[in-house]
XYZ file of C-alpha atoms in Angstrom:
210
model
C 17.370 144.952 190.541
C 17.614 141.394 189.263
C 21.134 140.997 187.895
C 22.476 137.954 186.097
C 25.289 137.810 188.647
C 22.741 137.052 191.355
C 20.970 134.355 189.336
C 21.835 130.671 189.163
C 24.478 129.674 186.638
C 23.218 128.422 183.280
C 24.309 124.927 182.356
C 24.239 125.803 178.638
C 24.265 129.617 178.272
C 23.816 129.444 174.501
C 20.118 128.618 174.980
C 19.466 131.605 177.229
C 17.701 132.232 180.506
C 14.135 131.961 179.175
C 14.626 128.463 177.840
C 16.278 127.424 181.085
C 13.208 128.698 182.942
C 11.027 126.544 180.696
C 13.211 123.539 181.466
C 12.965 124.289 185.179
C 9.188 124.433 184.855
C 8.780 120.959 183.345
C 10.733 119.615 186.295
C 7.731 120.609 188.435
C 5.094 118.889 186.243
C 3.809 115.835 188.076
C 2.014 114.066 185.232
C 4.560 111.994 183.255
C 2.709 112.228 179.949
C 2.499 115.990 180.328
C 6.242 116.139 181.087
C 6.961 114.109 177.954
C 4.839 116.439 175.846
C 6.468 119.546 177.353
C 9.944 118.068 176.805
C 9.225 117.454 173.105
C 7.995 121.031 172.771
C 11.217 122.349 174.310
C 13.273 120.160 171.970
C 11.436 121.706 168.991
C 12.191 125.195 170.312
C 15.858 124.324 170.793
C 15.990 123.037 167.222
C 14.437 126.250 165.858
C 17.051 128.323 167.684
C 19.840 126.695 165.656
C 18.285 125.540 162.357
C 21.640 125.388 160.578
C 22.654 122.483 162.833
C 19.935 120.211 161.466
C 22.284 118.891 158.796
C 24.595 117.499 161.475
C 24.335 113.779 162.153
C 22.382 112.866 165.306
C 21.151 116.446 165.677
C 18.098 115.358 167.677
C 20.269 113.151 169.846
C 22.419 116.142 170.759
C 19.373 118.203 171.685
C 18.053 115.519 174.029
C 21.493 115.283 175.609
C 21.460 119.047 176.111
C 18.051 118.814 177.763
C 19.396 116.228 180.187
C 22.343 118.474 181.001
C 20.108 121.502 181.568
C 18.042 119.493 184.075
C 21.175 118.273 185.857
C 20.190 114.740 184.765
C 17.153 114.851 187.076
C 14.354 114.945 184.473
C 12.287 111.760 184.538
C 10.846 111.345 181.045
C 10.801 108.795 178.233
C 13.982 109.747 176.401
C 14.125 108.598 172.747
C 17.879 108.185 173.243
C 19.882 106.985 176.199
C 20.838 110.178 178.056
C 24.477 110.695 179.063
C 25.527 110.017 182.627
C 26.984 112.724 184.898
C 30.152 110.665 185.256
C 30.837 111.164 181.562
C 31.263 114.907 182.113
C 33.119 114.573 185.407
C 35.802 112.328 183.952
C 38.862 114.375 182.934
C 40.048 113.943 179.339
C 43.000 111.713 178.609
C 46.354 113.416 178.377
C 47.731 113.889 174.890
C 51.052 112.068 174.545
C 53.390 114.790 173.381
C 56.652 113.843 171.740
C 59.417 115.280 173.887
C 62.263 114.088 171.673
C 64.870 116.759 171.252
C 65.550 118.057 167.751
C 69.200 118.877 167.261
C 68.661 121.183 164.274
C 65.249 122.798 164.680
C 65.476 124.653 161.390
C 65.415 121.284 159.606
C 62.655 119.773 161.713
C 61.955 116.300 163.063
C 60.730 114.980 159.724
C 64.162 115.509 158.135
C 65.797 113.524 160.936
C 63.364 110.683 160.292
C 63.996 110.784 156.532
C 67.754 110.702 157.033
C 67.374 107.729 159.345
C 65.314 105.920 156.692
C 67.729 106.844 153.909
C 70.724 105.557 155.869
C 69.365 101.994 155.716
C 67.832 102.168 152.220
C 68.886 99.133 150.184
C 68.516 100.291 146.576
C 71.658 102.349 145.980
C 70.291 104.375 143.052
C 67.064 105.328 144.809
C 69.044 105.921 148.009
C 71.268 108.499 146.300
C 68.214 110.212 144.782
C 66.482 110.315 148.171
C 69.575 111.806 149.833
C 69.775 114.507 147.168
C 66.106 115.396 147.641
C 66.606 115.566 151.401
C 69.697 117.731 151.027
C 67.928 120.217 148.724
C 65.002 120.468 151.126
C 67.421 121.040 154.019
C 69.092 123.840 152.091
C 65.733 125.442 151.361
C 64.743 125.209 155.043
C 68.086 126.649 156.132
C 67.801 129.623 153.804
C 64.224 130.354 154.897
C 65.253 130.165 158.567
C 68.541 132.036 158.350
C 67.741 134.404 155.454
C 71.353 134.059 154.433
C 73.488 132.014 152.083
C 74.620 128.553 153.101
C 77.292 126.390 151.507
C 76.584 122.940 150.160
C 79.389 121.604 152.346
C 77.478 122.709 155.451
C 74.318 120.870 154.361
C 76.194 117.699 153.431
C 78.162 117.790 156.683
C 74.919 118.076 158.651
C 73.542 115.025 156.826
C 76.611 112.973 157.709
C 76.395 114.103 161.328
C 72.655 113.466 161.639
C 73.076 109.997 160.101
C 75.941 109.277 162.545
C 78.322 108.741 159.669
C 76.140 106.204 157.866
C 75.643 108.535 154.882
C 78.673 109.794 152.990
C 77.735 112.626 150.668
C 79.963 112.525 147.615
C 79.486 114.291 144.292
C 76.131 115.823 145.239
C 75.286 119.149 143.620
C 72.516 121.115 145.304
C 70.236 123.852 144.025
C 71.838 127.294 143.935
C 70.887 129.595 146.820
C 69.880 132.367 144.425
C 67.418 130.006 142.734
C 65.875 129.137 146.107
C 65.527 132.815 147.005
C 64.034 133.581 143.596
C 61.356 130.891 144.052
C 60.489 132.250 147.487
C 59.904 135.746 146.162
C 56.342 136.858 145.538
C 55.288 137.002 141.928
C 55.042 140.631 140.750
C 51.639 142.013 139.880
C 50.965 142.236 136.130
C 51.727 145.673 134.747
C 49.264 147.390 132.468
C 51.456 148.578 129.599
C 48.601 150.393 127.936
C 46.688 152.265 130.656
C 45.055 154.599 128.148
C 43.398 151.812 126.223
C 40.207 151.868 128.250
C 39.798 155.546 127.420
C 40.054 155.036 123.660
C 36.333 154.393 123.226
C 35.438 157.559 125.049
C 37.928 159.543 122.943
C 36.484 158.118 119.719
C 32.963 159.008 120.821
C 34.045 162.605 121.499
C 35.588 162.858 118.014
C 32.386 161.547 116.411
C 30.377 164.179 118.284
């Protein structure tokens, strides 16, 4: 029996074994013009296999790149586009620079720490106080969602002073009530049909007329 496990590995399995066999065949064609013609035929077949991709920019370019990959970059034809080099695929991707900064209060998030840092050096006093109040209300909302319990305004304001390293003094700030926050987070109830028998009225009237 001829099992797939005993066959050579497909470079692009999405095109299937039959298409790979066709690609392998054109590698054996000696006449260059005939190879070019066979390659264009294979590109048309590849395009018909995934017609929904034709709206993508450089769709043909991608197909020719796939053909080069399937031939292990050994196919000598007149490519309409510059084929990719093997080194492009052997080069490992660049590492993503993750931010490893520690967040002291994870339930508030890093963005809140950044906002508090910005607010601590804000020049306009009126806008600064408004910004601090907005930050404090958002912190309270985040705390309630994380802890599912009530939290005092003093706790939120104390956290702001601590996170700002004493640069922000929270005086005379009134925050949104916890019950109002919980009420907003609740799902809206489904509308209740107060007259369920209404849709049957027409049928009842028809029966009376009969």
